[in-house]
């Protein structure tokens, strides 16, 4: 998005064309997705209930926040707003740590980060 904004600025269109980047969290658009949340094996029932209650939004809720952001020319719209804080902190991490965190979330397991202990070394 920054590249597009830079191009618009260089062409003198920064006051004519406005862009908004949207970062939605979980949107309840498919029953399969909601069923998947119920089957998460790493989450307790309480955590799943919390996620569904506070971080799963209806399409209408997301659309309302996006439209409000577009109307006031916000550059970024996060749904929920607390995601902005996490996103900015995530961007400050070293690239290797960001990649590790993303791969852990995608695979659902934490890799072993220590070397294997293969017994005492012989001189």
Coordinates of C-alpha atoms in Angstrom, one line a residue:
X1 CA 0.0 0.0 0.0
X2 CA 2.9 2.3 0.7
X3 CA 4.1 1.9 -2.8
X4 CA 0.8 2.9 -4.2
X5 CA 0.6 5.9 -2.0
X6 CA 4.1 6.9 -3.1
X7 CA 3.1 6.7 -6.7
X8 CA 0.0 8.8 -6.1
X9 CA 2.1 11.4 -4.3
X10 CA 4.7 11.5 -7.1
X11 CA 1.9 12.0 -9.7
X12 CA 0.4 14.8 -7.6
X13 CA -2.8 12.8 -6.8
X14 CA -2.4 12.5 -3.0
X15 CA -5.3 14.9 -2.4
X16 CA -7.5 13.4 -5.2
X17 CA -7.2 9.6 -4.6
X18 CA -7.3 8.2 -1.1
X19 CA -6.6 4.6 -0.2
X20 CA -7.6 2.6 2.8
X21 CA -6.0 -0.8 3.7
X22 CA -8.3 -3.1 5.7
X23 CA -7.0 -5.7 8.2
X24 CA -10.0 -7.8 9.4
X25 CA -9.6 -10.5 12.0
X26 CA -12.0 -13.4 12.0
X27 CA -15.2 -12.9 10.0
X28 CA -18.1 -15.4 10.4
X29 CA -18.8 -15.9 6.7
X30 CA -18.7 -19.7 6.5
X31 CA -20.1 -22.4 8.7
X32 CA -17.0 -24.5 7.9
X33 CA -14.8 -21.8 9.5
X34 CA -16.9 -21.7 12.6
X35 CA -16.8 -25.5 12.9
X36 CA -13.0 -25.3 12.5
X37 CA -12.8 -22.9 15.5
X38 CA -14.7 -25.4 17.5
X39 CA -12.2 -28.2 16.7
X40 CA -9.0 -26.3 17.5
X41 CA -7.0 -28.8 19.5
X42 CA -4.6 -26.3 21.1
X43 CA -7.4 -24.2 22.6
X44 CA -9.5 -24.8 25.6
X45 CA -13.2 -24.5 25.5
X46 CA -12.9 -21.1 27.3
X47 CA -10.4 -19.8 24.8
X48 CA -12.6 -20.8 21.9
X49 CA -15.7 -19.2 23.5
X50 CA -13.6 -16.0 24.0
X51 CA -12.4 -15.9 20.4
X52 CA -15.9 -16.4 19.1
X53 CA -17.4 -13.8 21.4
X54 CA -14.8 -11.0 21.0
X55 CA -12.9 -11.6 17.8
X56 CA -15.3 -13.2 15.4
X57 CA -17.2 -10.5 13.6
X58 CA -20.2 -10.6 11.3
X59 CA -19.7 -9.2 7.8
X60 CA -22.0 -6.3 8.7
X61 CA -19.8 -5.3 11.7
X62 CA -16.7 -5.4 9.5
X63 CA -18.4 -3.5 6.7
X64 CA -19.6 -0.8 9.1
X65 CA -16.0 -0.2 10.5
X66 CA -14.5 -0.2 7.0
X67 CA -17.1 2.3 5.6
X68 CA -16.5 4.6 8.7
X69 CA -12.7 4.4 8.0
X70 CA -13.1 5.2 4.3
X71 CA -15.4 8.1 5.0
X72 CA -12.8 9.8 7.2
X73 CA -9.9 8.8 4.9
X74 CA -8.2 6.5 7.3
X75 CA -5.1 4.9 5.8
X76 CA -5.6 1.7 7.7
X77 CA -8.7 0.0 9.3
X78 CA -8.2 -2.8 11.8
X79 CA -11.1 -4.9 12.9
X80 CA -10.9 -5.1 15.9
X81 CA -9.0 -1.9 16.7
X82 CA -6.6 -3.7 19.1
X83 CA -5.1 -5.5 16.1
X84 CA -3.4 -2.2 15.2
X85 CA -1.3 -2.4 18.3
X86 CA -0.3 -6.0 17.6
X87 CA 0.4 -5.3 14.0
X88 CA 2.8 -2.4 14.7
X89 CA 4.6 -4.4 17.3
X90 CA 4.9 -7.4 15.0
X91 CA 6.5 -5.2 12.3
X92 CA 9.2 -4.2 14.8
X93 CA 10.4 -7.7 15.2
X94 CA 13.4 -9.1 13.3
X95 CA 12.4 -10.8 10.0
X96 CA 13.6 -14.2 11.1
X97 CA 11.4 -14.0 14.3
X98 CA 8.4 -12.9 12.3
X99 CA 8.8 -15.8 9.9
X100 CA 9.2 -18.2 12.8
X101 CA 6.0 -16.9 14.5
X102 CA 4.0 -17.1 11.2
X103 CA 5.2 -20.7 10.5
X104 CA 4.3 -21.7 14.1
X105 CA 0.8 -20.3 13.7
X106 CA 0.3 -21.9 10.3
X107 CA 1.5 -25.3 11.4
X108 CA 0.0 -25.2 14.8
X109 CA 3.1 -26.5 16.6
X110 CA 6.3 -25.0 18.0
X111 CA 9.6 -26.2 16.5
X112 CA 12.4 -27.5 18.7
X113 CA 14.9 -24.6 18.9
X114 CA 17.6 -26.3 20.8
X115 CA 20.2 -28.7 19.5
X116 CA 19.8 -32.4 20.3
X117 CA 21.8 -33.7 23.2
X118 CA 23.7 -36.7 21.7
X119 CA 25.6 -37.6 24.8
X120 CA 29.0 -36.6 26.0
X121 CA 31.6 -35.7 23.4
X122 CA 34.7 -37.7 23.1
X123 CA 38.0 -35.7 22.9

